[in-house]
GROMACS .gro file of C-alpha atoms in nm:
model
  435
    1UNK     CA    1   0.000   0.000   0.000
    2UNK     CA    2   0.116   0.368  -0.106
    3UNK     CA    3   0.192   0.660   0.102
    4UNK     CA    4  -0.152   0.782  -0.071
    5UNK     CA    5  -0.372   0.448   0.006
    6UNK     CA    6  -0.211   0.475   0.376
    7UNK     CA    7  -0.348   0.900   0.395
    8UNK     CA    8  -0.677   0.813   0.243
    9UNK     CA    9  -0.743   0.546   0.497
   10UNK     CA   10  -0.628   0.740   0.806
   11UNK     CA   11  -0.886   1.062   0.646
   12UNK     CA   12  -1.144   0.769   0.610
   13UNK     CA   13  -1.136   0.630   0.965
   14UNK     CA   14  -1.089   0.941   1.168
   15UNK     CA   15  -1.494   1.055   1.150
   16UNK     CA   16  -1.587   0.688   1.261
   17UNK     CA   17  -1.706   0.661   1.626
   18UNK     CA   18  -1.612   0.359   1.888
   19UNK     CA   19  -1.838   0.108   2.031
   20UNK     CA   20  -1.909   0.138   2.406
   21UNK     CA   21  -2.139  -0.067   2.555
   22UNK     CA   22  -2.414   0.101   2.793
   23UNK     CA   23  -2.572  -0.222   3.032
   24UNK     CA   24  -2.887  -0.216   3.198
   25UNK     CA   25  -2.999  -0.161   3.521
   26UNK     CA   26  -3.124  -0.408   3.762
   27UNK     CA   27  -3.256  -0.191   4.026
   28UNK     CA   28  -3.497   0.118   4.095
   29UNK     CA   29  -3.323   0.447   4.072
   30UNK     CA   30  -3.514   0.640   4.294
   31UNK     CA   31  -3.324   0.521   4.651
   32UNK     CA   32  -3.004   0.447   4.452
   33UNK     CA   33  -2.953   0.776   4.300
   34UNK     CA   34  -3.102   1.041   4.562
   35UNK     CA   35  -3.261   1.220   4.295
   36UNK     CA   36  -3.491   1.407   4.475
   37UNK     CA   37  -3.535   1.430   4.863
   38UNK     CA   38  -3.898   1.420   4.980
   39UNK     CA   39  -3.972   1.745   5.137
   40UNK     CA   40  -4.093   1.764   5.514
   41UNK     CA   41  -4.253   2.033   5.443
   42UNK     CA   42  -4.678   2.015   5.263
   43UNK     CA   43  -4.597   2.060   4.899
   44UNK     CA   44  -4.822   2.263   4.666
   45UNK     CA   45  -4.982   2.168   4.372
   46UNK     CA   46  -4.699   2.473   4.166
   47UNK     CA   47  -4.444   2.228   4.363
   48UNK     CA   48  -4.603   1.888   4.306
   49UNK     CA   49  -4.589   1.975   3.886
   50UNK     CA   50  -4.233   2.094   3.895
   51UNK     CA   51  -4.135   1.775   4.069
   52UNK     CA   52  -4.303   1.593   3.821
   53UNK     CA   53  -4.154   1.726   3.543
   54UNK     CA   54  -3.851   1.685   3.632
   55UNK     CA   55  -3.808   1.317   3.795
   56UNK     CA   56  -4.113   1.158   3.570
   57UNK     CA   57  -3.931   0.838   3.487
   58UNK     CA   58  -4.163   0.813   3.145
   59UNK     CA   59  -4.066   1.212   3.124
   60UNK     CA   60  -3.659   1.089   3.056
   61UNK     CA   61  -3.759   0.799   2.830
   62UNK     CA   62  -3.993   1.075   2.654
   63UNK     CA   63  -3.685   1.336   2.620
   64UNK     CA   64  -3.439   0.998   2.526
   65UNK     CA   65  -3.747   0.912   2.267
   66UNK     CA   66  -3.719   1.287   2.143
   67UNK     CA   67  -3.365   1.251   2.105
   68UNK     CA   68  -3.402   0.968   1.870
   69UNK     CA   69  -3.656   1.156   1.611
   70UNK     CA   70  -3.435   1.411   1.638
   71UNK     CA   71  -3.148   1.179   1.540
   72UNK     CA   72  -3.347   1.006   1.269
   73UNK     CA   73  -3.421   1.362   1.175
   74UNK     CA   74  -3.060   1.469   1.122
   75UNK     CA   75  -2.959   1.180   0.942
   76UNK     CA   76  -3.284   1.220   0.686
   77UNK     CA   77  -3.147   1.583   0.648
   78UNK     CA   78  -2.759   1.450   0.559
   79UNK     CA   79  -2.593   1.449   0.184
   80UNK     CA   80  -2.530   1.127   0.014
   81UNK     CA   81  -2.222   0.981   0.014
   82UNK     CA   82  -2.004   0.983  -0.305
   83UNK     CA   83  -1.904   0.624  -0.427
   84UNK     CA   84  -1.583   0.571  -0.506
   85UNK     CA   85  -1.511   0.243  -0.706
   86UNK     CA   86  -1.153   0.101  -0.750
   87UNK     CA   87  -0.964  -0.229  -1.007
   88UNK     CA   88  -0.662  -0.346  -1.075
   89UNK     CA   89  -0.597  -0.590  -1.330
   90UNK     CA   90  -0.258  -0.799  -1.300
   91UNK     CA   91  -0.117  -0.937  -1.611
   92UNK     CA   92   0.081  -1.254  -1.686
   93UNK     CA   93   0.289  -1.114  -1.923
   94UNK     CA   94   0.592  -0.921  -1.749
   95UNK     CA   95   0.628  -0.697  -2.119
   96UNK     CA   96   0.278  -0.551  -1.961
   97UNK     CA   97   0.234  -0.333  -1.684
   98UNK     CA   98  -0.076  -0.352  -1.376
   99UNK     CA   99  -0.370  -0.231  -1.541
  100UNK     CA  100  -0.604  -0.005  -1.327
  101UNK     CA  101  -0.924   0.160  -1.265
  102UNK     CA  102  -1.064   0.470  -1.070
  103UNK     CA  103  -1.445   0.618  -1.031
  104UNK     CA  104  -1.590   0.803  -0.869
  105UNK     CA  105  -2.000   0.855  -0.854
  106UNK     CA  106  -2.256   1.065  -0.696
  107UNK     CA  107  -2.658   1.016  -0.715
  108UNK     CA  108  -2.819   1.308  -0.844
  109UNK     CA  109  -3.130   1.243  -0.756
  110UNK     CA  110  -3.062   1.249  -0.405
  111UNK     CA  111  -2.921   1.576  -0.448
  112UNK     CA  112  -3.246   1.695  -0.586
  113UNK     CA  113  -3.466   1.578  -0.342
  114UNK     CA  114  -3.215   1.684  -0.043
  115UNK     CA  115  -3.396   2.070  -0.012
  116UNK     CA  116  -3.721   1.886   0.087
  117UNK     CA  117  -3.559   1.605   0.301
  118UNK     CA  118  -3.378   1.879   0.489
  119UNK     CA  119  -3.764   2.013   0.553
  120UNK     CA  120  -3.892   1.735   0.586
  121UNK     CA  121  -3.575   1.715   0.908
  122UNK     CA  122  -3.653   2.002   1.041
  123UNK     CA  123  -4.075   1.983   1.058
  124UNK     CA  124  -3.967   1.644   1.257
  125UNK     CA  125  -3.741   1.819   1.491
  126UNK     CA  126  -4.014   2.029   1.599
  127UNK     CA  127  -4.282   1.759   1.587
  128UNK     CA  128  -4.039   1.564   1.840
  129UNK     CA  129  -3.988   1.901   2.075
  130UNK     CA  130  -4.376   1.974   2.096
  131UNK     CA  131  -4.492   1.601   2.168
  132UNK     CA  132  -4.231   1.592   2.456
  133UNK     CA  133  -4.411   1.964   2.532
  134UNK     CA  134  -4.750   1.757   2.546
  135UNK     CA  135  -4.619   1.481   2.761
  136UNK     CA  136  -4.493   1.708   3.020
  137UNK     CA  137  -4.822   1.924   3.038
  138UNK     CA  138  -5.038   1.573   3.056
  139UNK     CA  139  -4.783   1.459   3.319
  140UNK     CA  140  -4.858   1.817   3.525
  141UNK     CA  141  -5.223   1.746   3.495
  142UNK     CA  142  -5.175   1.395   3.612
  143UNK     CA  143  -5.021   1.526   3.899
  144UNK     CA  144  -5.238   1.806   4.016
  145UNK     CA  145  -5.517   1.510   3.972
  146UNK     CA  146  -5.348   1.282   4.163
  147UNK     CA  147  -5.256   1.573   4.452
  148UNK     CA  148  -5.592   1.666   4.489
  149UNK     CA  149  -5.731   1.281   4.494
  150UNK     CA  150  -5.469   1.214   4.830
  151UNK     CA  151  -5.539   1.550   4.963
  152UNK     CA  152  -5.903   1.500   4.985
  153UNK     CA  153  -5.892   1.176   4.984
  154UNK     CA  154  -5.653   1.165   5.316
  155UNK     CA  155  -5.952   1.428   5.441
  156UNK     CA  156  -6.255   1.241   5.348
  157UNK     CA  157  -6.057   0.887   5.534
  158UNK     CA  158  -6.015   1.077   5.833
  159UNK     CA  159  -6.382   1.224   5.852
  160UNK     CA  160  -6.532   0.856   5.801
  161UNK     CA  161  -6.286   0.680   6.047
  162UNK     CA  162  -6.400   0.928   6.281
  163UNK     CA  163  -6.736   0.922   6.204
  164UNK     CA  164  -6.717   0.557   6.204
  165UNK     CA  165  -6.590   0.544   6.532
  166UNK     CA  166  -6.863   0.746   6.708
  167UNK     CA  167  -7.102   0.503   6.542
  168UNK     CA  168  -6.947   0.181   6.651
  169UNK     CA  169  -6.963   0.378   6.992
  170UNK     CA  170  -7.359   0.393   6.969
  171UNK     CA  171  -7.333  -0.004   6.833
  172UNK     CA  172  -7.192  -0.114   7.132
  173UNK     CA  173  -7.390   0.098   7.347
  174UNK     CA  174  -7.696  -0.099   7.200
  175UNK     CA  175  -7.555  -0.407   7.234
  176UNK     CA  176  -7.526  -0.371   7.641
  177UNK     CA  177  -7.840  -0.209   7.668
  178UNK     CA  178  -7.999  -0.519   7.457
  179UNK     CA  179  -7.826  -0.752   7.660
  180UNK     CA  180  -7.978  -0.575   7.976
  181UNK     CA  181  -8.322  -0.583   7.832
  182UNK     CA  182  -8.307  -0.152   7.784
  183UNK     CA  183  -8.301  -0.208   7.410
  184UNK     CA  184  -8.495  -0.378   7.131
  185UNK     CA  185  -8.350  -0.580   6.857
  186UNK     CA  186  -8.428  -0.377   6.615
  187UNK     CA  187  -8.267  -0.074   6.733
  188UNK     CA  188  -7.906  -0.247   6.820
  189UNK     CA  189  -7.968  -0.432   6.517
  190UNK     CA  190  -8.007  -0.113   6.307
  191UNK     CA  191  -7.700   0.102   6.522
  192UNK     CA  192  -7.503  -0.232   6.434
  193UNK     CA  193  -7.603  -0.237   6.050
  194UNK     CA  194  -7.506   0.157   6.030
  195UNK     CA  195  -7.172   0.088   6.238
  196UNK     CA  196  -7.093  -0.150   5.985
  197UNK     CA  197  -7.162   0.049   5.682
  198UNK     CA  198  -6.957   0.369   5.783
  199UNK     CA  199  -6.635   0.145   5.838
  200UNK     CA  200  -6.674   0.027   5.466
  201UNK     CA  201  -6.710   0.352   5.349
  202UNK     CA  202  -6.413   0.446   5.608
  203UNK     CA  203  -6.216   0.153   5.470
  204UNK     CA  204  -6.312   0.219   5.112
  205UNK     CA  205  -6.220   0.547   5.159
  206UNK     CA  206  -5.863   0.478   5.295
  207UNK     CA  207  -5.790   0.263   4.987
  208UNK     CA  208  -5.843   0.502   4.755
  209UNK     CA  209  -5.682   0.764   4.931
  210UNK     CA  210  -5.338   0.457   4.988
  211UNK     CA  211  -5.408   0.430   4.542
  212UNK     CA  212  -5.377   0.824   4.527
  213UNK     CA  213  -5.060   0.823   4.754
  214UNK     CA  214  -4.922   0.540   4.540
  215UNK     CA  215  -4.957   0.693   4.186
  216UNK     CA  216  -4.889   1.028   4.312
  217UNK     CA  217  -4.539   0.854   4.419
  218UNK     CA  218  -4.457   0.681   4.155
  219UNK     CA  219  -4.541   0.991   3.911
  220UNK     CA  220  -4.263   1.182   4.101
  221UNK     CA  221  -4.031   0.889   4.161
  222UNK     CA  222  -4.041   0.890   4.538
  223UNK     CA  223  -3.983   0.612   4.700
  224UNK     CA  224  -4.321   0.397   4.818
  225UNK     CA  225  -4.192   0.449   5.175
  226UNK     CA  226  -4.147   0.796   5.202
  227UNK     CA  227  -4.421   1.040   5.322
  228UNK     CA  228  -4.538   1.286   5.088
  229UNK     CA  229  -4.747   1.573   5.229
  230UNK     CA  230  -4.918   1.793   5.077
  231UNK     CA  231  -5.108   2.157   5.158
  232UNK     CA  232  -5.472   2.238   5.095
  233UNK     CA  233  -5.507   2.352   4.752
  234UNK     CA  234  -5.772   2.574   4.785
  235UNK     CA  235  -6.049   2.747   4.501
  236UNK     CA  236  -5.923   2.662   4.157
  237UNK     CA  237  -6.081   2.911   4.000
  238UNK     CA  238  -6.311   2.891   3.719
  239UNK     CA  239  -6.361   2.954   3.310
  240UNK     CA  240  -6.590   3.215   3.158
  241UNK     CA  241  -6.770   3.108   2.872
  242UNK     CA  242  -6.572   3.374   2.658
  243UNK     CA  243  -6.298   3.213   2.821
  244UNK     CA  244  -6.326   2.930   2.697
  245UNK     CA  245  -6.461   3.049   2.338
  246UNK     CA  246  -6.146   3.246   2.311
  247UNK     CA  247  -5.899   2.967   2.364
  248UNK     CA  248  -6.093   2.745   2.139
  249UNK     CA  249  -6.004   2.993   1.870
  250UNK     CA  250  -5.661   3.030   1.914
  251UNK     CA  251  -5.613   2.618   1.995
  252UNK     CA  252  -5.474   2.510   1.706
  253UNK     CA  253  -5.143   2.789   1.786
  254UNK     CA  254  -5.120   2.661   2.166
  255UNK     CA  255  -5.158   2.346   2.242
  256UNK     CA  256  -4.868   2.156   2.166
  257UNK     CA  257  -5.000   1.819   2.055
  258UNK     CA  258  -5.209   2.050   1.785
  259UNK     CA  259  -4.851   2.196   1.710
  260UNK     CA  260  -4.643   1.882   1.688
  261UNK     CA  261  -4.986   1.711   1.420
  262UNK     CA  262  -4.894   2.025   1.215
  263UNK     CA  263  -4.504   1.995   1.205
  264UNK     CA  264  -4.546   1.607   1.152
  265UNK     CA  265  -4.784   1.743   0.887
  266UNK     CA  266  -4.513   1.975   0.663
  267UNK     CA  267  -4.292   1.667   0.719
  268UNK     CA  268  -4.595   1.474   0.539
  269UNK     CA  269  -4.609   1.740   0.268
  270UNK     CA  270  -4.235   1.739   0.182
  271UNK     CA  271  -4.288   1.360   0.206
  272UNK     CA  272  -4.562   1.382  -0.085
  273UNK     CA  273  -4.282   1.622  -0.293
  274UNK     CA  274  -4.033   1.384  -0.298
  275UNK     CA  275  -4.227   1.117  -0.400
  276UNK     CA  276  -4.322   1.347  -0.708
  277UNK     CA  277  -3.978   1.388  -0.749
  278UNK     CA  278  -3.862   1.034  -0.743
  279UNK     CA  279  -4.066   0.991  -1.034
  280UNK     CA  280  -3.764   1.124  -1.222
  281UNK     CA  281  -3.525   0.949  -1.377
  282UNK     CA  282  -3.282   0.859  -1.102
  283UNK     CA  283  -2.937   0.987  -1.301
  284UNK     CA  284  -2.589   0.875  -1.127
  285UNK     CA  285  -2.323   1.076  -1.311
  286UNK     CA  286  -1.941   0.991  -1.235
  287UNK     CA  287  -1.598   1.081  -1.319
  288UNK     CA  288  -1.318   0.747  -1.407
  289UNK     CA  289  -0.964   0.704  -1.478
  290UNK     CA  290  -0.782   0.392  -1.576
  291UNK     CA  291  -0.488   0.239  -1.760
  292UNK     CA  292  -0.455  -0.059  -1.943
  293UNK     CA  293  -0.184  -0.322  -1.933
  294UNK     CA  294  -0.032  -0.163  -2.245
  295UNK     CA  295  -0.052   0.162  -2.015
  296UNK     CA  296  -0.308   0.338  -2.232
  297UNK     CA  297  -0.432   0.618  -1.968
  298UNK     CA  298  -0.791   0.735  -2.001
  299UNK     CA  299  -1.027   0.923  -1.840
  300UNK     CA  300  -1.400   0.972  -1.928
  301UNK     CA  301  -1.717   1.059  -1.739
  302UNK     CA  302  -2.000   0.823  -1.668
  303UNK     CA  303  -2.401   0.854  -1.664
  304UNK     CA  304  -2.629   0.571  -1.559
  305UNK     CA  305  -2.985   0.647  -1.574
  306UNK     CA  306  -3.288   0.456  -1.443
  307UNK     CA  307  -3.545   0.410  -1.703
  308UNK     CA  308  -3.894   0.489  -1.482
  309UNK     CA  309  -4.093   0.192  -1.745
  310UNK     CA  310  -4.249  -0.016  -1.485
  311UNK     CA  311  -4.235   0.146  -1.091
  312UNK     CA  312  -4.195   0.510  -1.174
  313UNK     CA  313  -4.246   0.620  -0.794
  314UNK     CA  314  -4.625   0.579  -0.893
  315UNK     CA  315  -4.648   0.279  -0.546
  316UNK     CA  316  -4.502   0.538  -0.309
  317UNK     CA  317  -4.617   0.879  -0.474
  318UNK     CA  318  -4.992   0.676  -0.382
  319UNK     CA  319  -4.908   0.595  -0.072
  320UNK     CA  320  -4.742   0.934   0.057
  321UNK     CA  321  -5.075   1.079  -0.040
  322UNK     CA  322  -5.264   0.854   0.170
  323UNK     CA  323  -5.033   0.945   0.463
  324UNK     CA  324  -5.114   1.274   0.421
  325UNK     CA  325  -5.499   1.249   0.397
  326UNK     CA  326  -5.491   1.042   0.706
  327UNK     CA  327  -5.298   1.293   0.900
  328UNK     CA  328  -5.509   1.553   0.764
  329UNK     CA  329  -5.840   1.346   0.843
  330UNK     CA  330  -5.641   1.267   1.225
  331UNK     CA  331  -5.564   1.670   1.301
  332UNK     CA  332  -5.974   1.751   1.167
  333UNK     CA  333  -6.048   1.471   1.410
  334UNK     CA  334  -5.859   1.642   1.688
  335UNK     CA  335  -5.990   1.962   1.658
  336UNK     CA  336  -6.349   1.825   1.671
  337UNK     CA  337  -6.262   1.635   1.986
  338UNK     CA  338  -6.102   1.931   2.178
  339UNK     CA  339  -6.419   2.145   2.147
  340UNK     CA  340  -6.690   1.874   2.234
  341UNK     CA  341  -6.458   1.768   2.587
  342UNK     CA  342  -6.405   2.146   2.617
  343UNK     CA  343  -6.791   2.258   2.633
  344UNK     CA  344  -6.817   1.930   2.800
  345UNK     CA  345  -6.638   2.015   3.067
  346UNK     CA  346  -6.755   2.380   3.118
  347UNK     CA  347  -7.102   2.254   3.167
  348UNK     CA  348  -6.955   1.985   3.378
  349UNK     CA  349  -6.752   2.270   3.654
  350UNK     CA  350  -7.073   2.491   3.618
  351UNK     CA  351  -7.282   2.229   3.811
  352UNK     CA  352  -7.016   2.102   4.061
  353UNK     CA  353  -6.957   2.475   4.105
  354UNK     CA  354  -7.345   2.520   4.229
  355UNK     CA  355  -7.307   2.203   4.390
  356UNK     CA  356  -7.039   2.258   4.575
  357UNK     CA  357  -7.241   2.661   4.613
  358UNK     CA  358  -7.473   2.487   4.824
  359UNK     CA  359  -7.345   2.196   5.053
  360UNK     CA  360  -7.095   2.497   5.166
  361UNK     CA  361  -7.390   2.683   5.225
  362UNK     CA  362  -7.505   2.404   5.423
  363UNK     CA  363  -7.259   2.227   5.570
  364UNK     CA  364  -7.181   2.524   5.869
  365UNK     CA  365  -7.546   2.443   5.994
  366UNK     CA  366  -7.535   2.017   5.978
  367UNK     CA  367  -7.178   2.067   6.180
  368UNK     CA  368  -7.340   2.281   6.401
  369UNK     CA  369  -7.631   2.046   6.450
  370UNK     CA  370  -7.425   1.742   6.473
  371UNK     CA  371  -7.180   1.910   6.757
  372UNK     CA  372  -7.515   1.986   6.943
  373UNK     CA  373  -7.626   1.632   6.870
  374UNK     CA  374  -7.282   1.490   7.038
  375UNK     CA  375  -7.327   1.670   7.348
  376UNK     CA  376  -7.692   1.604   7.414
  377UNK     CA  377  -7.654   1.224   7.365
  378UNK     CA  378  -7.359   1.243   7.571
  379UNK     CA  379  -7.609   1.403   7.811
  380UNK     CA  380  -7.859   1.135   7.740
  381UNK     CA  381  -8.124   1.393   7.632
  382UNK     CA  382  -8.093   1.289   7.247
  383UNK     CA  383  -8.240   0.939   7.144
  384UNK     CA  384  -7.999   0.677   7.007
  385UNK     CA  385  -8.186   0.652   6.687
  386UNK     CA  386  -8.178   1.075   6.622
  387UNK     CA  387  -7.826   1.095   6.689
  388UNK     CA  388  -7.741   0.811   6.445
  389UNK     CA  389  -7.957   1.009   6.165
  390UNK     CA  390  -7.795   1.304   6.274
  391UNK     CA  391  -7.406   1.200   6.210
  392UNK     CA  392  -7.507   0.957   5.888
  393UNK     CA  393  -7.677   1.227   5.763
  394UNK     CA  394  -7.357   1.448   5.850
  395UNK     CA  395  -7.107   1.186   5.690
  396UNK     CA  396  -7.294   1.113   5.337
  397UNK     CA  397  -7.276   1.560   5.314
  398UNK     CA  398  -6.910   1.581   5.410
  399UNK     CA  399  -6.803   1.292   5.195
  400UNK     CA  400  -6.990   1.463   4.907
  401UNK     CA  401  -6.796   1.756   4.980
  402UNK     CA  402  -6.501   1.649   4.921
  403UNK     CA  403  -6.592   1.398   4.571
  404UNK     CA  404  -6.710   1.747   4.465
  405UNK     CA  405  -6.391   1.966   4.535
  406UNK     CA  406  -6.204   1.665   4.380
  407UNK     CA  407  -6.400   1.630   4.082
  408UNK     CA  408  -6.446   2.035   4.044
  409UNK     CA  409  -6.009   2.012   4.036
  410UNK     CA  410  -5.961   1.740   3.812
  411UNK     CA  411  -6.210   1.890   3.553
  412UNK     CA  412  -6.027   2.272   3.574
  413UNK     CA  413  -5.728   2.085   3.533
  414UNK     CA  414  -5.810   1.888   3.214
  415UNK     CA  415  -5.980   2.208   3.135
  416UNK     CA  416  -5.681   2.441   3.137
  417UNK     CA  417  -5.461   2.117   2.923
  418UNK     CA  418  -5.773   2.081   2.697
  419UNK     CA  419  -5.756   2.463   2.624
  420UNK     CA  420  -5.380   2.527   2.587
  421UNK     CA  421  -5.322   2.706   2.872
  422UNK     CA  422  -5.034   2.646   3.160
  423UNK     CA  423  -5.191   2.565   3.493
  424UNK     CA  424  -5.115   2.814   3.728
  425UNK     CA  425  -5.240   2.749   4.087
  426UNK     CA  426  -5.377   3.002   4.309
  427UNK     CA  427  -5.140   3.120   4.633
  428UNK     CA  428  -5.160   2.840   4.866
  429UNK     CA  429  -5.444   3.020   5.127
  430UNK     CA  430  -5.429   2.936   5.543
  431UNK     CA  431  -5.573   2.692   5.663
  432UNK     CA  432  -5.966   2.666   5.671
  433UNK     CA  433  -6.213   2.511   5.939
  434UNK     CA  434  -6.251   2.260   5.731
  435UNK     CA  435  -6.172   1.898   5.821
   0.00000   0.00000   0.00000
């Protein structure tokens, strides 16, 4: 080999990249690594989405899954390659010298469809970038959900496991005085039936509060053992109907799922133009040198063109169009979708909002009554049977209390993702007499 041969090789090699290997784990990351220390402090909602987006575990496969398009995207947008082709012929005959030949080749098709690859790279980029956008606002409105299902949740388990533990007071209370003839069956029997039915609904209650707890963890990569607390969220807020008529007009330039269907879109469209132009000829033109044996130098230039009888592109120039009129029909589809679940849910937080209106209206006057209640059957001046309607009647009010604030949260939460616009929770206010 030739001082040349040796310099061409060495030019050849030096952009090439070495192999490491990258093993997986075999072990949760969230204890291992210390990523994030669980405050001791209650978090709010602002701190609970922050958190979330940045120690989401499907967040970092979403940004490594971004990285990839935006690979595949690069290399899309790249030049060909020039191919070089090299012989030698050797011959017998020592009265002859070592034939040889040089060429060198470049597809010029490729070159003409490289504007609209490079396009096509770019409108991919930026569908990548806005669907990891998306993924992070979902994953804030995931956790907002998920903080205000443990924080009422942990509320609404407490209220029952007290209530039920006044009622399994009364039960046994019953019991004795049946056993002492004071009672009738079917008054233990009925403080024992209600008894039982408020520690379902306490124990119900605790499980879904323990499933809220659990996904709220795992969202932020805390460890299942740590404590998470959390701070009352407080009012969060409401729409106008202009408000939401005005985002539904300006959707399609906010929301970044709308965005990323419209760059994945132009990357359709330059799709669909380089179909058209692979209909083309395909033309290789390249440049040789050689000698013969009887060292006879030439050089000539070479043209190989693909004769479109048969294919022609026609296959893929009909399926790229089909692409694109399924994207197209997809992105109408979309639209559609984000203003029926929009009105949807406006009607939907205008009557948990008058709900909610009146049980806190209300609910002042049944604590009142059911504090009063306590005392006076303390006192033995209440009847057994009055002070059990009292505090059921109290329980099924306050548990609907809070399935109301948590359904009124989850719905302005979809609500602000559904309409494009960044959550933003109130000021985190003192807390209330609430329980």
């Amino acid at each position: 080999m030739n001082k040349s041969s040796v310099i061409l090789v060495c030019v050849m090699l030096a952009g090439c990249q070495a192999y490491h290997s990258e093993p997986l784990p075999d072990a949760p990351d969230f204890g291992a690594t210390g990523k994030m220390a669980v405050p001791a402090v209650p978090l709010s909602l602002t701190a609970v989405a922050g958190l979330a987006v940045s120690n989401n575990p499907d967040l970092v496969a979403s940004r490594a899954k971004a990285e990839v398009a935006s690979a595949q995207a690069f290399a899309a947008g790249l030049l060909p390659d020039p191919q070089f082709a090299a012989s030698a012929d050797y011959p017998s005959d020592p009265a002859f010298v070592t034939g040889y030949a040089l060429g060198l080749s470049e597809d010029l098709q490729q070159l003409l469809t490289y504007p609209s690859r490079r396009t096509a790279a770019k409108a991919a980029i930026d569908q990548a970038r806005l669907s990891l956008l998306w993924d992070e606002w979902q994953t804030i409105e995931m956790a907002g959900t998920l903080g205000v299902q443990k924080f009422y949740g942990d509320a609404k388990a407490r209220q029952l496991g007290q209530s039920a533990a006044l009622l399994q007071d009364q039960a046994a209370h019953s019991d004795r005085a049946l056993a002492t003839g004071n009672a009738t069956i079917d008054a233990a029997g009925g403080d024992l039936a209600v008894a039982l039915d408020a520690a379902s609904q306490s124990n119900q209650a605790e499980r879904a509060a323990l499933t809220a707890d659990i996904g709220l963890k795992k969202l932020l990569n805390v460890a299942p053992g740590d404590t998470l607390l959390l701070s009352d969220p407080g009012d969060p807020g409401n729409f106008s109907k202009q408000d939401v008529s005005t985002a539904l007009a300006n959707i399609a330039k906010t929301r970044p799922d709308l965005l990323a269907l419209q760059a994945g879109y132009k990357a359709q469209e330059e799709a669909v133009r380089q179909s058209i132009l692979e209909q083309f000829p395909s033309i290789t033109f390249g440049y040789n040198r050689a000698a013969d044996t009887s060292n006879v130098h030439t050089t000539g230039l070479s043209v190989a063109v693909n004769l479109p009888l048969f294919n022609g592109a026609r296959g893929e120039i009909r399926i790229q169009h089909a692409t694109r009129d399924q994207l197209h029909a997809e992105y109408q589809a979309r639209l559609d979708q984000t203003n029926g679940d929009a009105w949807r849910l406006w009607q939907e937080i205008q009557l948990l909002r008058d709900e909610l209106s009146k049980l806190e209206e209300k609910l002042p006057e049944f604590r009142h009554m059911a504090e009063v209640g306590l005392e006076a059957h303390a006192n033995g001046d209440l009847p057994p049977a009055t002070f059990v309607v009292i505090e059921t009647s109290l329980q099924a009010r306050e548990s609907e209390f809070y399935d109301v604030e948590t359904a009124l949260w989850s719905d302005i939460l979809a609500l602000h993702t559904l309409l494009g616009m960044p959550f933003s929770p109130p000021p985190t206010e003192p807390p209330s007499d609430k329980p």
